[in-house]
Short mmCIF file of C-alpha atoms in Angstrom, two decimals:
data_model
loop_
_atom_site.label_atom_id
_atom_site.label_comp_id
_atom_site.label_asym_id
_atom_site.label_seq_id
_atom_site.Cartn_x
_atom_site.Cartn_y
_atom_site.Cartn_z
CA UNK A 1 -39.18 -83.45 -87.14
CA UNK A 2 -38.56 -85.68 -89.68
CA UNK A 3 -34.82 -84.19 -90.50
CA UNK A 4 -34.24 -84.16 -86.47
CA UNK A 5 -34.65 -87.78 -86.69
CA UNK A 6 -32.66 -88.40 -89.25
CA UNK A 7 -29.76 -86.50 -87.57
CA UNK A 8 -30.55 -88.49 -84.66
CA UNK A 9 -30.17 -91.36 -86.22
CA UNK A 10 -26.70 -90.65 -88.26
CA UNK A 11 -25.26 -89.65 -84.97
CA UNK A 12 -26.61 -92.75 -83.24
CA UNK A 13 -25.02 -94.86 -85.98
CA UNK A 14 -21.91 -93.56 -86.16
CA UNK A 15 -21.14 -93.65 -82.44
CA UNK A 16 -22.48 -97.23 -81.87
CA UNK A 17 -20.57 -98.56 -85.01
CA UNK A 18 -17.25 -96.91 -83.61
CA UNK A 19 -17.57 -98.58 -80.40
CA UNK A 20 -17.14 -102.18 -79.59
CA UNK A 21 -17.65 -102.56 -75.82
CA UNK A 22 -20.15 -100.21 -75.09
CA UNK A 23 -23.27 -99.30 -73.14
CA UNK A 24 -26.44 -97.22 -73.99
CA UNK A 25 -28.20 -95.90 -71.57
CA UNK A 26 -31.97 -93.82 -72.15
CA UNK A 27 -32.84 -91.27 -69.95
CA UNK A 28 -36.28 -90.29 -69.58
CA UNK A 29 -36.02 -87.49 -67.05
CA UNK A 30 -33.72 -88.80 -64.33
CA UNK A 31 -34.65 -92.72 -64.86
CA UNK A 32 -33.16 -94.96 -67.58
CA UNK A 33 -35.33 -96.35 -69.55
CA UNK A 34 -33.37 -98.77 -70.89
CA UNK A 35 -29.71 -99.80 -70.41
CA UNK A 36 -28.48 -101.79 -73.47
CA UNK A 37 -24.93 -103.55 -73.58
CA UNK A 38 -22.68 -103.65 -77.00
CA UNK A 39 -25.81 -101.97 -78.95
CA UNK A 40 -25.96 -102.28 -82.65
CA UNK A 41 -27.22 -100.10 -85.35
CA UNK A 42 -30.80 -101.61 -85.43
CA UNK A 43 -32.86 -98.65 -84.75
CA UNK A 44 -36.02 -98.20 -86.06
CA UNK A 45 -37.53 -94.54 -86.61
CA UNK A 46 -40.92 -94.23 -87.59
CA UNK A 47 -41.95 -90.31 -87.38
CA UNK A 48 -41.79 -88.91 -84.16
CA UNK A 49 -41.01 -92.24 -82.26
CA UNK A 50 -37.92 -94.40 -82.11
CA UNK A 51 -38.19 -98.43 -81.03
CA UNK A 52 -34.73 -100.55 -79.95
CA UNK A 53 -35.85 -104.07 -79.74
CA UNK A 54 -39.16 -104.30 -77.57
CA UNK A 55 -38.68 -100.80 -75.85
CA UNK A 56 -40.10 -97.40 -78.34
CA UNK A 57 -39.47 -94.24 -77.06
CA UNK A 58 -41.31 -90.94 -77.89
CA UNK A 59 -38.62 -88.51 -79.35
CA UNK A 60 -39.74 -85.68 -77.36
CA UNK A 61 -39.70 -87.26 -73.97
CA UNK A 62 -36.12 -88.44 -74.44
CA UNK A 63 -33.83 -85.92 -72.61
CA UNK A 64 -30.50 -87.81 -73.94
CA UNK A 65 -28.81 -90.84 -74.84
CA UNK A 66 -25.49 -92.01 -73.13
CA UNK A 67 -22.91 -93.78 -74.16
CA UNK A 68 -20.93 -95.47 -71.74
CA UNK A 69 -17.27 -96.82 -73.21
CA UNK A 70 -15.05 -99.28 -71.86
CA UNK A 71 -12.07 -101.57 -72.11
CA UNK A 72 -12.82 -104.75 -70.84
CA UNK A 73 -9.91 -106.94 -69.63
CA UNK A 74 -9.76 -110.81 -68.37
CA UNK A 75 -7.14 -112.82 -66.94
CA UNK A 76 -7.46 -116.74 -66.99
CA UNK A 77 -4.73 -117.87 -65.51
CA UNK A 78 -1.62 -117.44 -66.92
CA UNK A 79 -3.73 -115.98 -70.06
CA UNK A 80 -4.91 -112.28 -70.43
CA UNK A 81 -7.52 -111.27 -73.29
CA UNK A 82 -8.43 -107.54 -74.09
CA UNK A 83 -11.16 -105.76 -75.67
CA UNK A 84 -10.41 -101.98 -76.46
CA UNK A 85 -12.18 -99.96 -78.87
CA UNK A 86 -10.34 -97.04 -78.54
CA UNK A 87 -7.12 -95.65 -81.17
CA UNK A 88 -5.78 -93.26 -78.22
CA UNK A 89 -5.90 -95.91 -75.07
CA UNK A 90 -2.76 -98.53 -75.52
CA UNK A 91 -2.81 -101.51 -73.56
CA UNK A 92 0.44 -103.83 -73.82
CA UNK A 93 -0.10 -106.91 -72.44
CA UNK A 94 3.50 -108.90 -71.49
CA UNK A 95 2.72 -112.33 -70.07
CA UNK A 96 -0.22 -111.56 -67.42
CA UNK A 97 1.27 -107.93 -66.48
CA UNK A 98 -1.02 -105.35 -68.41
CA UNK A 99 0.06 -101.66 -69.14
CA UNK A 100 -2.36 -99.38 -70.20
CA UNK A 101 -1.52 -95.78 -71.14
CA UNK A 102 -4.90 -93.44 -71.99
CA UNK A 103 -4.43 -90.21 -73.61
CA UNK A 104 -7.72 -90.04 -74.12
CA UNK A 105 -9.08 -86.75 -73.12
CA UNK A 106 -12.53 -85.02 -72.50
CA UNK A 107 -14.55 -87.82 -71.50
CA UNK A 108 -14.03 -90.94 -68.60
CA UNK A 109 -13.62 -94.16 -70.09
CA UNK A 110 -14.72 -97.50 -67.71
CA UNK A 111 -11.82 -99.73 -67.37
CA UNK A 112 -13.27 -103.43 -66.83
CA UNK A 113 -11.67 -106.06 -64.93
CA UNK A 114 -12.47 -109.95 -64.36
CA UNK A 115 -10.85 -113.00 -63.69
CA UNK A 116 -8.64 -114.86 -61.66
CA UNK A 117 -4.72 -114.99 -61.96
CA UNK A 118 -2.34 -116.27 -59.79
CA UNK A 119 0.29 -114.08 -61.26
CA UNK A 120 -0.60 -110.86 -62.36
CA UNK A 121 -0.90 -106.99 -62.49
CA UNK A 122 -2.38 -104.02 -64.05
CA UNK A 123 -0.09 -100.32 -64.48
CA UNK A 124 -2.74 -97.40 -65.18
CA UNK A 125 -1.88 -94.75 -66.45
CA UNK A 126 -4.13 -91.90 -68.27
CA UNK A 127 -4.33 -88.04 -69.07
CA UNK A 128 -8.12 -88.07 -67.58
CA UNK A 129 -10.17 -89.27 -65.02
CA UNK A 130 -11.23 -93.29 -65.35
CA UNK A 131 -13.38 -95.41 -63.72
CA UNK A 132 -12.34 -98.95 -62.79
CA UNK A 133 -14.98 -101.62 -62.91
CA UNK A 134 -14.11 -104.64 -60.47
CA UNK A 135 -16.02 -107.35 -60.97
CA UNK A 136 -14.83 -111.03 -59.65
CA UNK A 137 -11.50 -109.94 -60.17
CA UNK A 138 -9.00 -112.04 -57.82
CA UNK A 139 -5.37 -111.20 -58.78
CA UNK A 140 -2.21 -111.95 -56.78
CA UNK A 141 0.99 -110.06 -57.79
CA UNK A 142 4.25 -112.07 -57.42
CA UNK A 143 6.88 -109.64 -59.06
CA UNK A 144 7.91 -105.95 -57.46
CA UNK A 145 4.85 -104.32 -58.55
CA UNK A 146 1.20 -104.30 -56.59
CA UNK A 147 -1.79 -106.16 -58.32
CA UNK A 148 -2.81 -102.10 -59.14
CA UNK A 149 -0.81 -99.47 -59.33
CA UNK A 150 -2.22 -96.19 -61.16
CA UNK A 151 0.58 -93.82 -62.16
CA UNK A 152 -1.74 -91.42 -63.38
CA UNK A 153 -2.45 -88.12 -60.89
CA UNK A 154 -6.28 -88.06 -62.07
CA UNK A 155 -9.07 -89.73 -60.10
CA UNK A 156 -10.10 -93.03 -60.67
CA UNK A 157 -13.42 -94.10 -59.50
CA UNK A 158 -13.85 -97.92 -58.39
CA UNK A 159 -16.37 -100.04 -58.86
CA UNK A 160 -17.16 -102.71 -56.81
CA UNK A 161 -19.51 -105.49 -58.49
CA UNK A 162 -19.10 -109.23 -56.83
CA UNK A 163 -16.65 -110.52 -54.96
CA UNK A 164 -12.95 -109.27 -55.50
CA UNK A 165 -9.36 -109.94 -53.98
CA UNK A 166 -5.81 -108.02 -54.34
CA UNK A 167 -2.99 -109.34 -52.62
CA UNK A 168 0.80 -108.79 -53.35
CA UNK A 169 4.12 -110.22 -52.26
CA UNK A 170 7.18 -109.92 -50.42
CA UNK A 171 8.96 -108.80 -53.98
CA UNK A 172 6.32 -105.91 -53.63
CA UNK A 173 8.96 -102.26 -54.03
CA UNK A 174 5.86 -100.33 -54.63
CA UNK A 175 4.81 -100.39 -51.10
CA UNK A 176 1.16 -101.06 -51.51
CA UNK A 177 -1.02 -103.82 -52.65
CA UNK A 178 -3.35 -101.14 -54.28
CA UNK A 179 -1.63 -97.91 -55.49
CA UNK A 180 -2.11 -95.17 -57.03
CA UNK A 181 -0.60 -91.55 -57.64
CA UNK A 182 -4.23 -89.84 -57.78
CA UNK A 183 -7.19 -90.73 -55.92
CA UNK A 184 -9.33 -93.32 -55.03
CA UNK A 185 -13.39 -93.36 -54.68
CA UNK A 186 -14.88 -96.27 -53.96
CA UNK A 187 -18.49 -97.35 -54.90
CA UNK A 188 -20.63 -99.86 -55.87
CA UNK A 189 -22.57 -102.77 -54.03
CA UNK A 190 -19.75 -105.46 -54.04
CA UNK A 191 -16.55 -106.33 -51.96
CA UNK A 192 -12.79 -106.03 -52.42
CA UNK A 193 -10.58 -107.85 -50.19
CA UNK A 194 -7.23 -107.01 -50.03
CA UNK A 195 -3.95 -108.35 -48.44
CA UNK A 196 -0.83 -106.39 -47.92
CA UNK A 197 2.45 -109.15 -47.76
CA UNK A 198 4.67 -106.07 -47.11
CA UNK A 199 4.00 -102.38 -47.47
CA UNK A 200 0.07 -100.91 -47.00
CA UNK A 201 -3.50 -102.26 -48.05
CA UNK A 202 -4.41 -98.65 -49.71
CA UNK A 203 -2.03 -96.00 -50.66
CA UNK A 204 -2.76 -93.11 -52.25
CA UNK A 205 -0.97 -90.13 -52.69
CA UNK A 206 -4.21 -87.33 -52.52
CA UNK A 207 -7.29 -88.42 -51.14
CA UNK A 208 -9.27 -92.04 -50.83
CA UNK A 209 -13.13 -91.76 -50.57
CA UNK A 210 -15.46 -94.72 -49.71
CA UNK A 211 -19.35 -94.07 -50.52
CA UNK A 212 -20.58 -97.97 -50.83
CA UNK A 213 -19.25 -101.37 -50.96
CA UNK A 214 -17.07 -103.21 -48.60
CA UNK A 215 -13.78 -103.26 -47.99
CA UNK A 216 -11.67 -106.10 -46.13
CA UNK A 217 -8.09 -105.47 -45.76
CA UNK A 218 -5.12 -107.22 -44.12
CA UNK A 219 -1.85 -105.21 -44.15
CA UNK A 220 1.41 -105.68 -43.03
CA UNK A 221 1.40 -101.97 -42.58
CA UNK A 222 -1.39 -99.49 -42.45
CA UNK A 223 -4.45 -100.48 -44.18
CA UNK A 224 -5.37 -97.35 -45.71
CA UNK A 225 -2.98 -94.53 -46.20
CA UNK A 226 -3.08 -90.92 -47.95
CA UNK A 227 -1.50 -87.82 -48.31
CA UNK A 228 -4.52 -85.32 -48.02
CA UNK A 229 -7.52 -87.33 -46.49
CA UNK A 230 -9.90 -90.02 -45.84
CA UNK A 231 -13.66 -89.37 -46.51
CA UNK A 232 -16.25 -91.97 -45.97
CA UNK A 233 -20.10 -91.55 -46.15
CA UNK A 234 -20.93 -95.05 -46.53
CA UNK A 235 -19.99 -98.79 -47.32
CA UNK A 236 -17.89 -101.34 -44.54
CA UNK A 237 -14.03 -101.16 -44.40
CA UNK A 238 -12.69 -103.51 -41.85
CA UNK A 239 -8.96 -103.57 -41.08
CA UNK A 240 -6.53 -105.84 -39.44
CA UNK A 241 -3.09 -104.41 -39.53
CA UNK A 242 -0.04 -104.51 -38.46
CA UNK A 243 0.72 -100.06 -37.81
CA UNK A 244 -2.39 -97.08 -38.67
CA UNK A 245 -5.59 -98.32 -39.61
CA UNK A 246 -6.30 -95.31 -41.55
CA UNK A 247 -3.28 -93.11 -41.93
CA UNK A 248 -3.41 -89.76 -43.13
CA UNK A 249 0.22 -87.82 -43.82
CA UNK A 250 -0.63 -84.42 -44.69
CA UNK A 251 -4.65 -83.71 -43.92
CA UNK A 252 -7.96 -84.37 -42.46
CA UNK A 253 -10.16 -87.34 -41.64
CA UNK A 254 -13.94 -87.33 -41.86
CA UNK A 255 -16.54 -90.38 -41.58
CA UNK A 256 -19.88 -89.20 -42.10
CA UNK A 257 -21.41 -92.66 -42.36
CA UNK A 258 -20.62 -96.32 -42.97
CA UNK A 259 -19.05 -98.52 -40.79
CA UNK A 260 -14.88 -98.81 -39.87
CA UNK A 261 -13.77 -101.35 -37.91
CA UNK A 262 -9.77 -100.65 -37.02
CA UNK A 263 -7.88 -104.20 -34.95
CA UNK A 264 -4.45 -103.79 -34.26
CA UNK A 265 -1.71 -105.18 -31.90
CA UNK A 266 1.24 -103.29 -32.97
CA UNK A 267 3.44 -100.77 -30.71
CA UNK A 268 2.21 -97.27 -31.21
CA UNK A 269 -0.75 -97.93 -33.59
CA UNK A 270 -3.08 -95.26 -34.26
CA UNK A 271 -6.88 -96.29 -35.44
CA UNK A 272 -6.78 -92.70 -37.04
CA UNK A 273 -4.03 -90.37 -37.25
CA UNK A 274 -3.61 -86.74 -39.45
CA UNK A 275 -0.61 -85.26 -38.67
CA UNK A 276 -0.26 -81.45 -40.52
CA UNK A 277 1.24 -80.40 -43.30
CA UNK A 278 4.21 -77.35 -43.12
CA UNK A 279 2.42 -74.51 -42.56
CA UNK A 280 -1.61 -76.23 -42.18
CA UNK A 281 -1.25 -77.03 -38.63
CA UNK A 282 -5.19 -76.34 -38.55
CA UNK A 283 -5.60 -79.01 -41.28
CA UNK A 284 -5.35 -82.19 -39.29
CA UNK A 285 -8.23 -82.81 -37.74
CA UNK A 286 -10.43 -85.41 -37.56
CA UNK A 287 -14.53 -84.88 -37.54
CA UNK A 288 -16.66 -87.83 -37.19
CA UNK A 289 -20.40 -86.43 -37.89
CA UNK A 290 -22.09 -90.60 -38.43
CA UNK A 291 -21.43 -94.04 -38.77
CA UNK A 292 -19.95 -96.91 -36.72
CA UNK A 293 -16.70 -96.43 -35.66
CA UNK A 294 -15.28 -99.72 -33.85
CA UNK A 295 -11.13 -99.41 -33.04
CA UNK A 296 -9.87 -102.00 -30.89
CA UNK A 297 -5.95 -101.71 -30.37
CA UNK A 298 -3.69 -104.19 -27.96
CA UNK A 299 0.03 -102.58 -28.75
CA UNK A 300 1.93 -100.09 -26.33
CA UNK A 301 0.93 -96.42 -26.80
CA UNK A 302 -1.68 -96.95 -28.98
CA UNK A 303 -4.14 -94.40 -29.45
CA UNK A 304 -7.55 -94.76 -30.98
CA UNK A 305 -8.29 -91.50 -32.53
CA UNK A 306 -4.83 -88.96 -32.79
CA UNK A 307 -5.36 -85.87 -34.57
CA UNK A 308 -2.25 -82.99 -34.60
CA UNK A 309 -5.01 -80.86 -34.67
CA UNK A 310 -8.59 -81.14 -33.61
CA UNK A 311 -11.24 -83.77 -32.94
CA UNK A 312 -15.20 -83.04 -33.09
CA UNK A 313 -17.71 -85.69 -32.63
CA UNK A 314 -21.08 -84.63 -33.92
CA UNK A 315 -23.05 -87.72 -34.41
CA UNK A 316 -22.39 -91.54 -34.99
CA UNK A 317 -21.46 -94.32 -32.98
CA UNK A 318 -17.48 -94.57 -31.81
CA UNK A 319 -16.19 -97.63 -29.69
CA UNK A 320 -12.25 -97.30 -28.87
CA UNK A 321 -10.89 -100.31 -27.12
CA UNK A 322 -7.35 -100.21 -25.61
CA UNK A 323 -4.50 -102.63 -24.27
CA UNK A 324 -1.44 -101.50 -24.31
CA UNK A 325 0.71 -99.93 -21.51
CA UNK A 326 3.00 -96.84 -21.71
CA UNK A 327 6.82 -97.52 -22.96
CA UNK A 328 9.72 -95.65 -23.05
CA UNK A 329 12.01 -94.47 -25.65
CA UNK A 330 14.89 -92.96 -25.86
CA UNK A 331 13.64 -91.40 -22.27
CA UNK A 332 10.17 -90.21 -23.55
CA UNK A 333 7.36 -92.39 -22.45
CA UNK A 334 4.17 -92.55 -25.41
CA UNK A 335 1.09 -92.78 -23.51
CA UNK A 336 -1.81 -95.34 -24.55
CA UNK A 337 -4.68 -92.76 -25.17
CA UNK A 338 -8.17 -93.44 -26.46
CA UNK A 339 -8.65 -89.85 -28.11
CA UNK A 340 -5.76 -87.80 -28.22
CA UNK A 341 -5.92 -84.00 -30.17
CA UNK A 342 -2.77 -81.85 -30.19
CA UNK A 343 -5.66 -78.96 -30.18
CA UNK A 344 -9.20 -80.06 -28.54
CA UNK A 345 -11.63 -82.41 -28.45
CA UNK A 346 -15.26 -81.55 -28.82
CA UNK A 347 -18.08 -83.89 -28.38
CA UNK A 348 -21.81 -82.25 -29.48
CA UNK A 349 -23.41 -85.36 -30.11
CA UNK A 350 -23.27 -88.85 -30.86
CA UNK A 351 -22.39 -91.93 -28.15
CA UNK A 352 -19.04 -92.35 -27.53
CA UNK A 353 -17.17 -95.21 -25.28
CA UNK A 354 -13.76 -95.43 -24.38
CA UNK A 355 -12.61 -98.60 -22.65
CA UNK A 356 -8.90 -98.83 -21.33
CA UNK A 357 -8.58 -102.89 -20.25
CA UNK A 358 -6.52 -103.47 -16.85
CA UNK A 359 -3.41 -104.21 -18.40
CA UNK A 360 -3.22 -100.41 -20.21
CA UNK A 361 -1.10 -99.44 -17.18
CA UNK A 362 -0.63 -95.66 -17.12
CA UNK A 363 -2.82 -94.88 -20.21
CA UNK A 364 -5.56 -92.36 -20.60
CA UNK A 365 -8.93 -92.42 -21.77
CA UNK A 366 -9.31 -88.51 -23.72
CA UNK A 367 -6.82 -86.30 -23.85
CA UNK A 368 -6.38 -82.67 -25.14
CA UNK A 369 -3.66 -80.46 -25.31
CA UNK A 370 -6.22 -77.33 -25.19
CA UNK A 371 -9.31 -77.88 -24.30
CA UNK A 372 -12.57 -80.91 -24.17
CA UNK A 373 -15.71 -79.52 -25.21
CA UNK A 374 -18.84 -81.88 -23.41
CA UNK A 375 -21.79 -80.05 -25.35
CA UNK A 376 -24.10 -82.74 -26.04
CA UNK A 377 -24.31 -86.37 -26.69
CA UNK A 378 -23.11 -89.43 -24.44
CA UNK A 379 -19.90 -90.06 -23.57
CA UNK A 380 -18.41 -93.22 -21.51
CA UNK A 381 -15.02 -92.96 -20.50
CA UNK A 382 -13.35 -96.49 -18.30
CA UNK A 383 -10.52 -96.91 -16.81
CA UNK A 384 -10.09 -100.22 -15.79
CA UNK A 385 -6.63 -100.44 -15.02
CA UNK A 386 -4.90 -99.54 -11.97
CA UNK A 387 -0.82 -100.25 -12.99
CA UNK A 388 1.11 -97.28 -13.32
CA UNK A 389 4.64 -97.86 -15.28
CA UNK A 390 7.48 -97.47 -13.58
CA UNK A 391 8.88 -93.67 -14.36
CA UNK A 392 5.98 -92.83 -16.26
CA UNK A 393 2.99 -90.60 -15.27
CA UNK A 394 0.21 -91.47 -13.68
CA UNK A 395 -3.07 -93.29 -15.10
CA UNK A 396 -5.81 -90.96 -16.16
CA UNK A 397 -9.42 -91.02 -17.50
CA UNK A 398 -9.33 -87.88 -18.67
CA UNK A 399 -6.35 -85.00 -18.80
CA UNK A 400 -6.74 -81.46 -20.11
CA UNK A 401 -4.04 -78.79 -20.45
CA UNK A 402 -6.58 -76.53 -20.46
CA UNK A 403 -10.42 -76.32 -19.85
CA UNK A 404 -12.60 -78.86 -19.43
CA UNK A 405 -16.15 -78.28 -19.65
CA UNK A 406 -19.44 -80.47 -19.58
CA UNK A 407 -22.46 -78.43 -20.30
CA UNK A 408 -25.92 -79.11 -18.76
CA UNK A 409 -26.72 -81.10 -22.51
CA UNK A 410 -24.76 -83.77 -22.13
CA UNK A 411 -23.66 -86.90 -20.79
CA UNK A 412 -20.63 -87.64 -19.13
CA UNK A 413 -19.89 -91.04 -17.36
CA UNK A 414 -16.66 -92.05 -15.78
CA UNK A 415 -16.35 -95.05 -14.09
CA UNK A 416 -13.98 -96.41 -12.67
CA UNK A 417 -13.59 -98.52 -8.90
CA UNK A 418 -12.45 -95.55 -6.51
CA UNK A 419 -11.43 -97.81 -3.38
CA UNK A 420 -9.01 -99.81 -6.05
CA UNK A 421 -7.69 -97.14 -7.53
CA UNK A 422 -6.76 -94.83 -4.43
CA UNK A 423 -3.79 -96.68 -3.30
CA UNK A 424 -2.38 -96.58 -6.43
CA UNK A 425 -2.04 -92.26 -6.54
CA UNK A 426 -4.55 -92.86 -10.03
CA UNK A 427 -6.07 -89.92 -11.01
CA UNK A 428 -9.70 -90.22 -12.70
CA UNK A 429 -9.87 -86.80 -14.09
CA UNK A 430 -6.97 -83.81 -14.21
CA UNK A 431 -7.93 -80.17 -15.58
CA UNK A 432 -5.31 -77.56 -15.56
CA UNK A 433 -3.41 -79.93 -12.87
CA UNK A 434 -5.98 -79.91 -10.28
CA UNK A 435 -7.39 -83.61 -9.67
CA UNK A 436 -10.98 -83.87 -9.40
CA UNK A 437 -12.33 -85.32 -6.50
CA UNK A 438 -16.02 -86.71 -8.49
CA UNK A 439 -17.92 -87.29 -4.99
CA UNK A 440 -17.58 -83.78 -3.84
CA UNK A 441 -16.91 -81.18 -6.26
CA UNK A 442 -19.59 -80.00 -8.48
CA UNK A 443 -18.82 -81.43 -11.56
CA UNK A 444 -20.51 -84.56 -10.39
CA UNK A 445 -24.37 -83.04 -11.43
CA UNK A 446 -22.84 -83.85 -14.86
CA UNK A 447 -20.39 -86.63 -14.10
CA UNK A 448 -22.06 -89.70 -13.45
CA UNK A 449 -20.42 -93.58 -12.69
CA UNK A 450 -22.12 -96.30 -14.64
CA UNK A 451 -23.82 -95.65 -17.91
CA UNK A 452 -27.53 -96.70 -18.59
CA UNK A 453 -26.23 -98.88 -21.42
CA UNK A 454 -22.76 -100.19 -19.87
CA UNK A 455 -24.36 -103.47 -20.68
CA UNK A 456 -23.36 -103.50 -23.94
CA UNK A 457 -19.71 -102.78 -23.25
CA UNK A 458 -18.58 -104.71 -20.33
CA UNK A 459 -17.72 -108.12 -22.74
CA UNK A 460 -14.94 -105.65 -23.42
CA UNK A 461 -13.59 -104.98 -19.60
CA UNK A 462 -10.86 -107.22 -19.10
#
C-alpha cells in the first residue's frame, strides 16, 4: 500500500506540475467528489488515505482521478490574452484574430473562451476532437472570416455557460457566422445568440447536434445548415431567417426533444428540408419522435416540414403555420404545403396542427407523393383560405398520390367552412384523384370538423 501511494503520488505530481490551466476532478463511483481548478502539488498522503485541502479521500474508494486540460483565451477589446499549457497546441494571436493549430493527439483538450470584442475571431484547427467552452463570450467579426470558423474535420463539442453572442459582417466570404468543417454538439445550461449579416447562422459540413442550452439565431440565410443531419434531444433553438430554418443538404432530420421554433417570410422557405444524397434517396427523411416543434412561415411556397424522402411523427408537439400563396416560375407553380414528403407521411402519435391562413391561396395542408399513414395520435389539418391562383391547381387540405388511410386509433380533424369553399371548386381532401365528399362517405367515422382543443389555435386563423 504504502509503495501504491507513493506511485500515486509521483504521477499526481508530475501531471499537475505540467499543467497550468487545469481541472481535477475525483470520482467516487459515478459522483465527483471534488472538482478542483488549477490544482497544485499539495497533497498529503498519510497511509491508506489521501487529503487535498479540507476534502480526504480513502484510497480504495477512489475509482480515478481526471484531469481536465484547457487553453483559456480572453479578448478585452482590442486586446487578446492566452493561457496554453500545452508544447503541441500553437495559438498565434495577430491583433484580436486568434489561430490555433492542435496536433495534439489521444486525448480532447477544452478550448476556453471569454470576453467581449468588437473586432475579432477565432480559426480552429486540430488533429483530434476538442471541446469549446463558451462562457460570456460576445465577439463580432468585421473582416472576411466568421467570429468561429473550425477548419478541423473532428468534432468539437460546445459548451454553453452564460450568456454568449456571434455575429459577423457583410465582409463575411466564409458564409457563416459559426463554421466549421466537422461537427457541432451543443451542450451546456447557457445561451448563444447568433446573427448572420450575410451567409447562415450554423454551418457545418457533417452533422450539428443540440442536447441542452439555447440557441437564438438571426440569419440572413438559413439558420442552421449541414451536410448529413440535424439531431436534437433537448435545449431551445429559435430562428428568424431569411431562407431554411434548419437545412439539411445531404441527410436526415430528427428532433427527439427540445423545443424549435422556425419564423420566416421568405419565398420558398422550408422550416425543415433533407433533400438526398446521389444514390441515398431513402436517407432524407425527417422523424420527429418529441419536443415542440413551432414553424410559422409567411413567404410564397413555403413548406413547413419537406423531406425528399419520408416523414414519421411519433410523438411531440408540431405547430406549422402558413401564409404564402402558390407562384409561378419559369411555368411551374411551387405549392405552399404544411408537410410535404417526396415518399409518405406517417403520423403514429403525437398532436399535430396545420394551419393554412386565408391568404395561402391554392396551398395545401399535408401532402405525399406515396402514401399518409393516420395510425395514431391527433392530427388538425385547416384550410382557411378559399383563393385559388390563377393557372395553378386547386386548394387542398390534404392530397395523396396514393393511399390515404386513417385507422380506427387516431384522430383526424379537418375543418374547414364547406358553404364558403364550394363555389370556389376547393377540394378538402383528394386520394388517388377522387375528392372526398366528408358528409357522406365513410371516412367521416374518423374525419371529424372542429378539434376538442381548436381553442388553442384559432389566434392563428387569419
Amino acid at each position: 500500500m504504502i509503495r501504491k501511494n507513493i506511485l500515486f503520488a509521483s504521477a499526481m505530481f508530475c501531471s499537475m506540475a505540467a499543467l497550468a490551466d487545469t481541472e481535477m476532478s475525483v470520482y467516487q463511483g459515478s459522483d465527483v467528489s471534488v472538482r478542483i481548478m488549477n490544482p497544485d502539488s499539495k497533497i498529503k498522503f498519510s497511509g491508506d488515505k489521501f487529503s487535498y485541502g479540507d476534502k480526504d479521500f480513502e484510497t480504495s474508494k477512489v475509482d480515478s482521478i481526471v484531469l481536465k486540460h484547457s487553453v483559456s483565451v480572453l479578448f478585452d477589446g482590442d486586446k487578446v490574452s492566452v493561457s496554453n499549457p500545452f508544447d503541441s497546441v500553437d495559438v498565434k494571436v495577430t491583433g484580436t484574430t486568434v489561430e490555433i493549430n492542435s496536433e495534439f493527439i489521444g486525448r480532447e483538450i477544452t478550448y476556453k473562451f471569454s470576453g467581449k470584442s468588437s473586432n475579432g475571431n477565432v480559426i480552429f484547427s486540430s488533429k483530434y476532437k476538442s471541446e469549446f467552452e463558451l462562457n460570456g463570450l460576445d465577439l463580432t467579426s468585421t473582416g472576411v472570416n466568421p467570429p468561429i470558423y473550425v477548419l478541423t474535420k473532428k468534432n468539437t463539442d460546445v459548451r454553453l455557460i452564460g450568456e454568449n453572442s456571434l455575429k459577423n459582417s457583410d465582409n463575411d466570404t466564409v458564409g457563416a457566422t459559426m463554421r466549421g468543417r466537422g461537427q457541432f454538439e451543443f451542450k451546456g445550461d447557457g445561451s448563444l445568440n447568433i446573427t448572420s449579416v450575410v451567409g447562415h447562422g450554423i454551418q457545418s459540413s457533417d452533422y450539428v447536434e443540440v442536447k441542452n442550452g439555447k440557441l437564438t439565431i438571426n440569419a440572413a440565410s438559413d439558420g442552421i445548415h449541414v451536410n448529413d443531419y440535424y439531431l436534437q434531444s433537448g435545449g431551445e433553438v429559435n430562428v428568424n431567417c431569411n431562407a431554411d430554418g434548419v437545412d439539411v443538404g445531404e441527410g436526415y432530420a430528427e428532433i427527439n426533444g427540445g423545443s424549435l421554433t422556425v419564423k420566416s417570410d421568405a419565398v420558398d422557405a422550408r422550416g425543415i428540408r433533407c433533400t438526398f444524397e446521389e444514390g441515398q434517396e431513402n436517407n432524407a427523411n425527417i422523424n420527429v419522435n418529441g419536443g415542440n416543434l413551432d414553424i410559422q412561415l409567411s413567404g410564397d411556397g413555403a413548406r413547413g416540414l419537406k423531406a425528399d424522402g419520408a416523414i414519421k411523427v411519433d410523438g411531440g408537439d408540431i405547430l406549422i403555420v402558413l401564409a404564402g400563396k402558390a407562384y409561378e416560375e419559369n411555368g411551374e407553380y411551387n405549392y405552399p404545403c404544411g408537410i410535404k414528403a417526396d415518399q409518405t407521411i406517417t403520423v403514429e402519435s403525437g398532436n399535430v396542427v396545420v394551419i393554412c391562413q386565408s391568404t395561402a391561396a391554392s396551398s395545401r395542408c399535408a401532402q405525399a407523393d406515396l402514401s399518409i399513414d393516420f395510425n395514431g395520435g391527433v392530427t388538425t389539418l385547416y384550410q382557411n383560405s378559399t383563393q385559388r391562383v390563377s393557372g395553378a391547381k386547386k386548394t387542398n387540405v390534404v392530397k395523396s398520390d396514393g393511399l390515404l388511410y386513417v385507422s380506427n386509433s387516431s384522430c383526424l380533424y379537418v375543418s374547414a367552412d364547406y358553404e364558403e369553399i364550394k363555389p370556389y371548386n376547393v377540394s378538402a381532401v383528394i386520394v388517388n384523384g377522387y375528392t372526398l365528399d366528408l358528409e357522406e362517405d365513410d371516412v367521416t367515422d374518423y374525419i371529424m370538423a372542429i378539434p376538442s382543443n381548436w381553442e388553442a389555435y384559432e389566434k392563428y386563423v387569419k
